[in-house]
PDB file of C-alpha atoms in Angstrom:
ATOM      1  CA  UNK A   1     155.798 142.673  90.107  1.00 43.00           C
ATOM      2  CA  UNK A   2     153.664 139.530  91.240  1.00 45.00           C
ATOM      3  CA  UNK A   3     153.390 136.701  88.528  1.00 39.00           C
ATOM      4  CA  UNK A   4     149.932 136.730  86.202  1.00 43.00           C
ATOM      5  CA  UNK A   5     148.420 133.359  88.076  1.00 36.00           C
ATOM      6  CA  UNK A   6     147.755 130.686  85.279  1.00 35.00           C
ATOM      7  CA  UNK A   7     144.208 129.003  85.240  1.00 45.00           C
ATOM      8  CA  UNK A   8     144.276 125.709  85.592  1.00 45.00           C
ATOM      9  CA  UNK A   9     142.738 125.470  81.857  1.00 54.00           C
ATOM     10  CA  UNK A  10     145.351 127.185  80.411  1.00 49.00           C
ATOM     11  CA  UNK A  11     148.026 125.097  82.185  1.00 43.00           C
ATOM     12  CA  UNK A  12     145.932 121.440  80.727  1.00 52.00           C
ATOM     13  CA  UNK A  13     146.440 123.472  77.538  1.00 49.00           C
ATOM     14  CA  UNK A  14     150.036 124.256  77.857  1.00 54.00           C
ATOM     15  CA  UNK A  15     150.741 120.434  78.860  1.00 60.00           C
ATOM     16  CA  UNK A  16     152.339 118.525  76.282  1.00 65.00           C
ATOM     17  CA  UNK A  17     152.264 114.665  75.818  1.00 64.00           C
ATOM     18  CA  UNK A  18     155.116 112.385  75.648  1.00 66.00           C
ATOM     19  CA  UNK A  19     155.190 112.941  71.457  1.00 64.00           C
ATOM     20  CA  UNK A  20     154.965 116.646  71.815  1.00 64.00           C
ATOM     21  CA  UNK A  21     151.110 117.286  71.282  1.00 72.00           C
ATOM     22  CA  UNK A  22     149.418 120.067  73.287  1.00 81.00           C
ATOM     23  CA  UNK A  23     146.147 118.307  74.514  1.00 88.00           C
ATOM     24  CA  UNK A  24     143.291 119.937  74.452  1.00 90.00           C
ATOM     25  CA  UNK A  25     139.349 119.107  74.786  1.00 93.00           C
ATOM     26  CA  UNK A  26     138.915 119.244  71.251  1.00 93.00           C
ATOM     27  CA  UNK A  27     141.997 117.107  70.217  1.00 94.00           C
ATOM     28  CA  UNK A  28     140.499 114.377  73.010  1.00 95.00           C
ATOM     29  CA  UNK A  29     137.174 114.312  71.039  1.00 96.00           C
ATOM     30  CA  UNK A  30     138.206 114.147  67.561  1.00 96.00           C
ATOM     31  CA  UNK A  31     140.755 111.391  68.606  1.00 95.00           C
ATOM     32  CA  UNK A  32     137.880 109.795  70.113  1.00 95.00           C
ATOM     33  CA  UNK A  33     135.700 110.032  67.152  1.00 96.00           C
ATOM     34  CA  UNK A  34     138.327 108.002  65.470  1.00 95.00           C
ATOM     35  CA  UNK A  35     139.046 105.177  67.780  1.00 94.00           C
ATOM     36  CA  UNK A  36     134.975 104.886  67.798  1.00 94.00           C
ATOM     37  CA  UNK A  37     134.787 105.020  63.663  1.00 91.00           C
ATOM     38  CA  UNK A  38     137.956 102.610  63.876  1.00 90.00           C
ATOM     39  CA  UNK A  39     137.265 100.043  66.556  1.00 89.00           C
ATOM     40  CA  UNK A  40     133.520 100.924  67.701  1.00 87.00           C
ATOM     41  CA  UNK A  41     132.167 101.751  71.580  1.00 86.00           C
ATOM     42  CA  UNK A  42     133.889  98.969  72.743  1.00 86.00           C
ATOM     43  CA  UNK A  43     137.405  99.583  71.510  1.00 87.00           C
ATOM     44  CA  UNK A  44     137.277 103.378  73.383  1.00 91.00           C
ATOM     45  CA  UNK A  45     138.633 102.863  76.609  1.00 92.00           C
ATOM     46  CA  UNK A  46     140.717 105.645  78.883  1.00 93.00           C
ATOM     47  CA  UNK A  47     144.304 103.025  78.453  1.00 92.00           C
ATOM     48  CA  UNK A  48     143.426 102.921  74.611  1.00 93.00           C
ATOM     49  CA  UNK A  49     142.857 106.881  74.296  1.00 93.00           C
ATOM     50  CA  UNK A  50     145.973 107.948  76.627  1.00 92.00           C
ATOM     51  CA  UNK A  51     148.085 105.513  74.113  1.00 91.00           C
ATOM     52  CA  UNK A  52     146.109 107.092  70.994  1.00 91.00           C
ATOM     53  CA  UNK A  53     147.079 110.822  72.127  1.00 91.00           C
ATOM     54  CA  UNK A  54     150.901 109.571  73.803  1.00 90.00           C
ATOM     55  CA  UNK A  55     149.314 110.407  77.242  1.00 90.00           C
ATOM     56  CA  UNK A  56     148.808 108.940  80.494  1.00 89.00           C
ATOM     57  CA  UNK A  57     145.445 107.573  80.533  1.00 89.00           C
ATOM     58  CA  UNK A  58     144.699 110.013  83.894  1.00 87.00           C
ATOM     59  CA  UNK A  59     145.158 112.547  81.853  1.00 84.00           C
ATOM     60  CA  UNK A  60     141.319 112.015  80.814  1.00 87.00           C
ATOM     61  CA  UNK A  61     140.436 112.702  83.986  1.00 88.00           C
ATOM     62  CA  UNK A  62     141.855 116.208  83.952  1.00 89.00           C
ATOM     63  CA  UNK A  63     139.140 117.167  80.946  1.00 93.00           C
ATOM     64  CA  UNK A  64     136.305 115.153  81.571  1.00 93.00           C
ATOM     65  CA  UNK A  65     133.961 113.379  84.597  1.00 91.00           C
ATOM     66  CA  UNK A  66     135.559 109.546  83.155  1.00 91.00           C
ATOM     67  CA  UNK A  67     134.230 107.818  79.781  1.00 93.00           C
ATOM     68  CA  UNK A  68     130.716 109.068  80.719  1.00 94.00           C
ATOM     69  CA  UNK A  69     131.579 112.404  80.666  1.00 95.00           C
ATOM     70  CA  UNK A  70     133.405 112.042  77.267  1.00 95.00           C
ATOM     71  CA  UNK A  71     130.828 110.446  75.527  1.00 95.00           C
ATOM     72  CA  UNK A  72     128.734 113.473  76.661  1.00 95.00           C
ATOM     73  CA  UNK A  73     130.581 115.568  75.211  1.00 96.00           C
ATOM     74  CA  UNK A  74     131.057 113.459  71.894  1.00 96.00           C
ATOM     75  CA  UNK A  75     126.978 113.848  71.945  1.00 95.00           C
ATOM     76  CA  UNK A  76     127.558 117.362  72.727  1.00 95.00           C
ATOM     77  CA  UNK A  77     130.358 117.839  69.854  1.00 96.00           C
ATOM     78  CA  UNK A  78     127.569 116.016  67.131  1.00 96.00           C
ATOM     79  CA  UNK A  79     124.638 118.019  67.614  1.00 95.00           C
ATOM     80  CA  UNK A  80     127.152 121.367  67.789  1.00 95.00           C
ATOM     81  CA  UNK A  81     128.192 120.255  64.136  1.00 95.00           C
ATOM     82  CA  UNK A  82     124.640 120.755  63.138  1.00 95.00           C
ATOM     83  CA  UNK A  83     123.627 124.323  64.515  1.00 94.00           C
ATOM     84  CA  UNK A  84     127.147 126.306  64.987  1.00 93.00           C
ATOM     85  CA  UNK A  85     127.057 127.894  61.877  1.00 90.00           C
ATOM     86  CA  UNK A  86     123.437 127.407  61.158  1.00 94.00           C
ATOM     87  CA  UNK A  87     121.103 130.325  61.224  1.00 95.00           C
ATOM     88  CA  UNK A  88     116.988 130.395  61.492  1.00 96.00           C
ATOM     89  CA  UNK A  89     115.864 132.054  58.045  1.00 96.00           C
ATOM     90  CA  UNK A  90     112.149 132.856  59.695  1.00 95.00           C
ATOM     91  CA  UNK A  91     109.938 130.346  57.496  1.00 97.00           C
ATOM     92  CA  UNK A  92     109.520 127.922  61.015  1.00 98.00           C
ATOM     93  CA  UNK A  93     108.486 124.792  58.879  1.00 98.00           C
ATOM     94  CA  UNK A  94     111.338 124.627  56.510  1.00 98.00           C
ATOM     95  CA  UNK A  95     113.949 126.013  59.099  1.00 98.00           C
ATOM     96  CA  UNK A  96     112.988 122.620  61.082  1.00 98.00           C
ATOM     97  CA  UNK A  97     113.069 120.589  58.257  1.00 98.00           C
ATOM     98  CA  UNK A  98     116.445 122.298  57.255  1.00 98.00           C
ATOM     99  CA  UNK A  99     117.816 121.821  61.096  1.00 98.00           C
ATOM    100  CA  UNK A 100     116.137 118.239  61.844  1.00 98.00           C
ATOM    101  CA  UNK A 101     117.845 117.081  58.113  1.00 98.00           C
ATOM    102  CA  UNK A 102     121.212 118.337  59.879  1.00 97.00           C
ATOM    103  CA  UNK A 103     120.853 116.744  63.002  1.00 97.00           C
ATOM    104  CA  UNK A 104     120.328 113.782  61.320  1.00 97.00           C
ATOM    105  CA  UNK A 105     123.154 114.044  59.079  1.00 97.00           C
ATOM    106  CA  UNK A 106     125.934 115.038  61.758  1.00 96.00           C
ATOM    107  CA  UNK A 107     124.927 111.475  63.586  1.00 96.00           C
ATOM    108  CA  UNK A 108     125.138 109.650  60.312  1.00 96.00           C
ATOM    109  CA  UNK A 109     128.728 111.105  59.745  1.00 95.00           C
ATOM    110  CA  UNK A 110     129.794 109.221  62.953  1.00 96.00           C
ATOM    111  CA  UNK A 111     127.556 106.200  63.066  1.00 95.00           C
ATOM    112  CA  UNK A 112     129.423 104.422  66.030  1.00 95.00           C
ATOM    113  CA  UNK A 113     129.436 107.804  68.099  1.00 95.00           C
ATOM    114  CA  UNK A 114     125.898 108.042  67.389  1.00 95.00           C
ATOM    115  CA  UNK A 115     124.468 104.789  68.637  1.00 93.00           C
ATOM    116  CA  UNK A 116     126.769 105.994  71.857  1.00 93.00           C
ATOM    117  CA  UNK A 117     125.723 109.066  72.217  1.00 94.00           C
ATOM    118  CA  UNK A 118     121.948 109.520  70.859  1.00 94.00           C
ATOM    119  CA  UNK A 119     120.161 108.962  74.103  1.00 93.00           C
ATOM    120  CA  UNK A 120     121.954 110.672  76.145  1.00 93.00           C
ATOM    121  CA  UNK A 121     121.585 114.746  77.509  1.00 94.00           C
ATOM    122  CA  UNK A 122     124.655 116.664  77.934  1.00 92.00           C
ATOM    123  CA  UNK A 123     123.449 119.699  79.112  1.00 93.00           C
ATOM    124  CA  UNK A 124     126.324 121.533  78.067  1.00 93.00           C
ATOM    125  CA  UNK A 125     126.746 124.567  76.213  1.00 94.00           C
ATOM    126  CA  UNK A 126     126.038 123.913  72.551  1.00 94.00           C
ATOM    127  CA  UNK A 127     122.965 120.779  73.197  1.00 95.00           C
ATOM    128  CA  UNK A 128     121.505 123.762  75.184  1.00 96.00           C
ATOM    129  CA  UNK A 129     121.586 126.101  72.310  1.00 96.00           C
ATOM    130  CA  UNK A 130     120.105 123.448  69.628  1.00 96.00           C
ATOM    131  CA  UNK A 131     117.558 122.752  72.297  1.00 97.00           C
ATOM    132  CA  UNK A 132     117.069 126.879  72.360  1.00 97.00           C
ATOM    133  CA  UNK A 133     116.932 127.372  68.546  1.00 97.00           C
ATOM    134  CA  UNK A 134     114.031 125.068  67.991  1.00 98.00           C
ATOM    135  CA  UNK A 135     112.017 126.038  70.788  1.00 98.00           C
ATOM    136  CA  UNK A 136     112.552 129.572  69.681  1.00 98.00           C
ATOM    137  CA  UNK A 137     111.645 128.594  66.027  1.00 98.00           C
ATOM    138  CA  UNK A 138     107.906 127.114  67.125  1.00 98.00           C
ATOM    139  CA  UNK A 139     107.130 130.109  70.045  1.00 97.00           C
ATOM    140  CA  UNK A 140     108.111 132.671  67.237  1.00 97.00           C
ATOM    141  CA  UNK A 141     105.793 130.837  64.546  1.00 97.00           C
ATOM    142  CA  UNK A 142     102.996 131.476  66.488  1.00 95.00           C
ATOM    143  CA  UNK A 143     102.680 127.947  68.604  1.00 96.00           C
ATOM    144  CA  UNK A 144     101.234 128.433  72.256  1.00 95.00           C
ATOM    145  CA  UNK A 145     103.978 127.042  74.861  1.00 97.00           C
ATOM    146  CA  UNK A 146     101.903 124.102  75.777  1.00 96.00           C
ATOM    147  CA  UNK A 147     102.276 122.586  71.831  1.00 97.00           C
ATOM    148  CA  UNK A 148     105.904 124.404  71.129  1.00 97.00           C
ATOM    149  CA  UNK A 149     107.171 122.176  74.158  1.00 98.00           C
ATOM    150  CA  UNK A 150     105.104 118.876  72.716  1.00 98.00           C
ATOM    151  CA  UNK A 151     106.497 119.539  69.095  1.00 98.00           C
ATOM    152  CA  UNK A 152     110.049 120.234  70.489  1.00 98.00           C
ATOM    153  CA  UNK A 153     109.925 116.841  72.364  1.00 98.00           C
ATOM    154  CA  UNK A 154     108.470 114.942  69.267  1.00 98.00           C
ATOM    155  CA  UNK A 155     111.507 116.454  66.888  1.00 98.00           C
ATOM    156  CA  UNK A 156     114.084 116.226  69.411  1.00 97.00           C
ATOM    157  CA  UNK A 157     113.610 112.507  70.073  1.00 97.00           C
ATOM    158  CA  UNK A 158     112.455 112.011  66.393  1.00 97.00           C
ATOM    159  CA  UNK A 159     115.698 113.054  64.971  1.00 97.00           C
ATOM    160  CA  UNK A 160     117.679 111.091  67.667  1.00 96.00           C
ATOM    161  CA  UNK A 161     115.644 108.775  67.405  1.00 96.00           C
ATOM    162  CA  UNK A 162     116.194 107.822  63.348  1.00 97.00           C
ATOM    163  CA  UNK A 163     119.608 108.695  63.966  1.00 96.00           C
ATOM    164  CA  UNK A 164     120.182 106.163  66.068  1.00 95.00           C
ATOM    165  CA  UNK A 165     118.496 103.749  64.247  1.00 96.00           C
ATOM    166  CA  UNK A 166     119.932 104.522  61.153  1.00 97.00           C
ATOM    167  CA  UNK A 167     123.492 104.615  62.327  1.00 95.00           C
ATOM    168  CA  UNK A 168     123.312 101.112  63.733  1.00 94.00           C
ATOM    169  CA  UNK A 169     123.134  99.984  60.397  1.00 95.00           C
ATOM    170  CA  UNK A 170     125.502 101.638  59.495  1.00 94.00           C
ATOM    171  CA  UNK A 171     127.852 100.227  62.237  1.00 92.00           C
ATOM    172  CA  UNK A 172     127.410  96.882  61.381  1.00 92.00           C
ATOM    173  CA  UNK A 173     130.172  95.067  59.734  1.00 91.00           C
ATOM    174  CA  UNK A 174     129.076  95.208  55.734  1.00 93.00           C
ATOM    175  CA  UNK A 175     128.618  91.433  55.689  1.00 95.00           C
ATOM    176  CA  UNK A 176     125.570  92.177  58.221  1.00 96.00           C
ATOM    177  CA  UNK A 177     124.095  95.173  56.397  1.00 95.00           C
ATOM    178  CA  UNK A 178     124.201  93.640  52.622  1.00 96.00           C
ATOM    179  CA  UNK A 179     122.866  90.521  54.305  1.00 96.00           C
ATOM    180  CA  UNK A 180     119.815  92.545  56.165  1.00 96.00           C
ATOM    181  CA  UNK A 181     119.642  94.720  53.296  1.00 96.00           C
ATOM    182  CA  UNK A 182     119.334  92.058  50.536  1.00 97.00           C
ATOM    183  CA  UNK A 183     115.950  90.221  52.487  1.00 97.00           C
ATOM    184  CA  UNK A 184     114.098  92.985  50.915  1.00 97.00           C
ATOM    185  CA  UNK A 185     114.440  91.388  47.418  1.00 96.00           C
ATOM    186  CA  UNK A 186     115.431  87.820  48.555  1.00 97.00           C
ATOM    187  CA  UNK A 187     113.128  87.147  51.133  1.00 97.00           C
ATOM    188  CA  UNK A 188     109.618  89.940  50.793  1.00 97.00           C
ATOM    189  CA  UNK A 189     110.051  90.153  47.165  1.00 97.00           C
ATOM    190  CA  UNK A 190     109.505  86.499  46.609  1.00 97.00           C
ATOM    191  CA  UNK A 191     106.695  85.375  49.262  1.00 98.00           C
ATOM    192  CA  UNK A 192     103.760  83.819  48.039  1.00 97.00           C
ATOM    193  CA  UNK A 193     100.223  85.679  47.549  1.00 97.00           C
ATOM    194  CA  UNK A 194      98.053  83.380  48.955  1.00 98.00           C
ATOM    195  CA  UNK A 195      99.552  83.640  52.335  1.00 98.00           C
ATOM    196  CA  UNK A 196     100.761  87.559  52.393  1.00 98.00           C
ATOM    197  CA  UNK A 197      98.549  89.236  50.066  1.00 98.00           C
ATOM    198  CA  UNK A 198      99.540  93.097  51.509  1.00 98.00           C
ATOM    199  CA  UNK A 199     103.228  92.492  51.611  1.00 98.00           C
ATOM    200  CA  UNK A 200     103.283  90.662  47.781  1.00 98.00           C
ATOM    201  CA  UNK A 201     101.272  93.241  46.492  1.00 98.00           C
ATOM    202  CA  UNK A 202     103.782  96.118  47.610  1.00 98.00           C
ATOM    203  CA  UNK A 203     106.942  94.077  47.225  1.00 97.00           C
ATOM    204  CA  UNK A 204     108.455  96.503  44.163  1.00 97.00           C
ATOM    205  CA  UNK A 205     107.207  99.178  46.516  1.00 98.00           C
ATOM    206  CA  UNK A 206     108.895  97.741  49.751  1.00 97.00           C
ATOM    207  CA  UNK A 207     112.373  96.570  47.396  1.00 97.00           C
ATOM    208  CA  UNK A 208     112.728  99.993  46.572  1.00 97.00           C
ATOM    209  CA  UNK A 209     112.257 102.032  49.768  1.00 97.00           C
ATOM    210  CA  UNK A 210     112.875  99.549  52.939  1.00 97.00           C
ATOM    211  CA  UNK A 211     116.756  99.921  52.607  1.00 96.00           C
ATOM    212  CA  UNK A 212     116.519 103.943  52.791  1.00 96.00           C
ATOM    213  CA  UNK A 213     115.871 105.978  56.053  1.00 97.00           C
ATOM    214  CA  UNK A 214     112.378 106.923  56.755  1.00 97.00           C
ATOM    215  CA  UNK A 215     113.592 109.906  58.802  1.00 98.00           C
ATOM    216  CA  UNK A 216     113.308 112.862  55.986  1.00 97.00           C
ATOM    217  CA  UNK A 217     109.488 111.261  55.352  1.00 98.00           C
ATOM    218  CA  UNK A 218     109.076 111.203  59.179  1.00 98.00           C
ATOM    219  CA  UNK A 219     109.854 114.800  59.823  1.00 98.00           C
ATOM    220  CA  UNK A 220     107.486 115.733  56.862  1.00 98.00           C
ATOM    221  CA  UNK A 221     104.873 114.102  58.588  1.00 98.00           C
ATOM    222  CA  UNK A 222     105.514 115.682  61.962  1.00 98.00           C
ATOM    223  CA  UNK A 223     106.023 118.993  60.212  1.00 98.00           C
ATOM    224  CA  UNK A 224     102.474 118.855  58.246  1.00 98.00           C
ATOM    225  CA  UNK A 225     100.655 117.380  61.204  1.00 97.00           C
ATOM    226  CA  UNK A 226     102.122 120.567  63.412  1.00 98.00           C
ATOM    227  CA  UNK A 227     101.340 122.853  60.878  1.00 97.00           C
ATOM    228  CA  UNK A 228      97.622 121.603  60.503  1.00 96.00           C
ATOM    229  CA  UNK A 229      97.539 122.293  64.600  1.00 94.00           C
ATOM    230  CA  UNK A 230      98.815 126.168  64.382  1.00 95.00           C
ATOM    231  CA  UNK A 231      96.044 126.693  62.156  1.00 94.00           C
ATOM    232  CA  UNK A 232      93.734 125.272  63.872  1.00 92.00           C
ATOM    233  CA  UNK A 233      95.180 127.669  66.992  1.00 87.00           C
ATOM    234  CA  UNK A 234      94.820 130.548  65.085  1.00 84.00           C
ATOM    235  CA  UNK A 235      91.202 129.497  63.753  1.00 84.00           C
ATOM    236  CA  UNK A 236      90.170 128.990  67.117  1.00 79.00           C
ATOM    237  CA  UNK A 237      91.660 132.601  68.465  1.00 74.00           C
ATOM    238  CA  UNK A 238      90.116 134.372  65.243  1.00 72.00           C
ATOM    239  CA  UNK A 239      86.822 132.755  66.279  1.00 64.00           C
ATOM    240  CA  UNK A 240      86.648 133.778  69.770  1.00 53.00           C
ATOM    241  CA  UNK A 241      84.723 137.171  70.169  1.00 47.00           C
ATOM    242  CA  UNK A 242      87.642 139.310  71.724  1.00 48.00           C
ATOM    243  CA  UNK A 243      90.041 137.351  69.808  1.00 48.00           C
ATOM    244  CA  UNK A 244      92.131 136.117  72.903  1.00 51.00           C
ATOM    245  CA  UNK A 245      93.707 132.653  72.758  1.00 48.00           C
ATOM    246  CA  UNK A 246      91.153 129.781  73.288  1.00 46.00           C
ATOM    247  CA  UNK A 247      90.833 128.181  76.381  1.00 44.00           C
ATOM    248  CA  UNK A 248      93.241 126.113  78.678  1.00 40.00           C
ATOM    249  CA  UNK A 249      90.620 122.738  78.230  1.00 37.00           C
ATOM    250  CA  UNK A 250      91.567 122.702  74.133  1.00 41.00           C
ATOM    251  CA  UNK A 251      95.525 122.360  75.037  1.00 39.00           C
ATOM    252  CA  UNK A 252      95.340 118.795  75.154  1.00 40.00           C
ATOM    253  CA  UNK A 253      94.178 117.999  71.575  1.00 43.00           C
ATOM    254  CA  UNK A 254      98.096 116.943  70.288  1.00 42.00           C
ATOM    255  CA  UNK A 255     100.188 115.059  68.606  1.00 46.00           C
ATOM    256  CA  UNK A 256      99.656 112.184  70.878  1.00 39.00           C
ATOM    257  CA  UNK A 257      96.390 111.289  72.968  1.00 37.00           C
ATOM    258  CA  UNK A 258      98.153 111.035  76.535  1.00 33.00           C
ATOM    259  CA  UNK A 259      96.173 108.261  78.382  1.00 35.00           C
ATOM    260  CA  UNK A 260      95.263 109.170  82.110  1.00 35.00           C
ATOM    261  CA  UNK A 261      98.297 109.209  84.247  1.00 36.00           C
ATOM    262  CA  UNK A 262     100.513 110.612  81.368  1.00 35.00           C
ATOM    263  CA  UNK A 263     103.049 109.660  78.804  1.00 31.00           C
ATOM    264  CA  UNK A 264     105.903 108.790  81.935  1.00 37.00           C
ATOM    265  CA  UNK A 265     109.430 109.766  82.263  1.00 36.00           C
ATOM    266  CA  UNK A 266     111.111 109.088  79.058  1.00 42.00           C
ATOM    267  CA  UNK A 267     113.862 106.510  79.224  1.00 44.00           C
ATOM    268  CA  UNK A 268     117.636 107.622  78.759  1.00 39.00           C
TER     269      UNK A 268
END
């Protein structure tokens, strides 16, 4: 009888490292997840990781397209923390707030990883799937194609977006962020009214919310402003006499006014 032939992921499975430990492409991303938390983007480098997991540094190369294709699938690995065992409950506005409040919070768990990994695009497995769930969410609410791809775009990059944002703060050393954080009340608090009426006026205001994301009062925003345009839609299609949907010319009226020649590629 022949011998079963062994795939060549089973055998990078079977492979032990020098101290024993099966390697796997999970164990390379968690233990990169901790040299990032530990020593930030610029302490995760292939020598640094093969020493980290008591492996050659080639060994990388066996799992992954070089660093790049690691970090892609650190990005991938976040946003797979925020859907795998999430499940659409069929009320679109708060299953997006629900999701995009996820999203946001799988980032903020690994803020180094994040400011890495938030622009970048995977396409692997489990970014596809996100990317599938939300477009699903706003075609099954009712949303023509036209504004379900617009409104994906907007909360795709909007939760990225904050999450990015936010976790550089959160990567800085916490000299940095007290010192950044404390101009609120040492610096805005304190400037004089004759010069800055607006900002002296609003100082308790700006004290108490400035050092807090803005991302869960961001996505309310989008999520009003996108409900206000699917009622509108279905206005318009109740309106028309044989109640089809209402013409092409309309699907241009959005959440942005694109200027002739279009919004452009957007940069990675």
């Amino acid at each position: 009888m022949g011998k079963r032939v062994v795939s060549e992921g089973e055998r990078r499975r079977r492979r032990p490292t020098r101290n024993g430990t099966v390697l796997s492409e999970g164990l390379i991303i968690e233990t990169a997840l901790r040299m990032l938390k530990e020593h930030g983007p610029g302490g995760l480098t292939a020598r640094r990781l093969g020493t980290a997991l008591g492996a050659d540094p080639s060994t990388l190369y066996r799992y992954f397209d070089g660093m790049d294709g690691l970090t892609l699938a650190i990005g991938e690995e976040l946003i797979g923390r925020a859907v795998d065992d999430w499940r659409v409950r069929g009320d679109w506005r708060a299953d997006l707030r629900d999701l995009g409040l996820r999203i946001h919070a799988a980032y903020l768990a690994h803020p180094q990883a994040a400011v890495l990994t938030a622009g970048r695009v995977s396409g692997r497995h489990r970014e596809i799937v996100a990317d599938e769930i939300v477009l699903g969410i706003l075609r099954t609410a009712g949303f023509p194609d036209a504004d379900a791809v617009e409104i994906f775009h907007v909360f795709i990059d909007q939760s990225l977006a904050f999450a990015a944002l936010d976790a550089g703060t959160l990567a800085l050393a916490e000299s940095a962020r007290a010192g950044d954080e404390g101009q609120w009340q040492s610096t805005y608090a304190r400037l004089p009214a004759n010069r800055y009426p607006h900002i002296a006026a609003t100082a308790p205001l700006l004290v108490a919310r400035m050092n807090l994301s803005a991302y869960p009062a961001a996505l309310e925003l989008l999520l009003a402003s996108a409900e206000s345009r699917l009622r509108a839609r279905l206005r318009d299609v109740r309106g028309t006499p044989d109640g089809t949907s209402p013409s092409p010319a309309s699907a241009g009226d959005g959440l942005v006014q694109v200027q002739e020649g279009g919004l452009g590629p957007r940069p990675r």
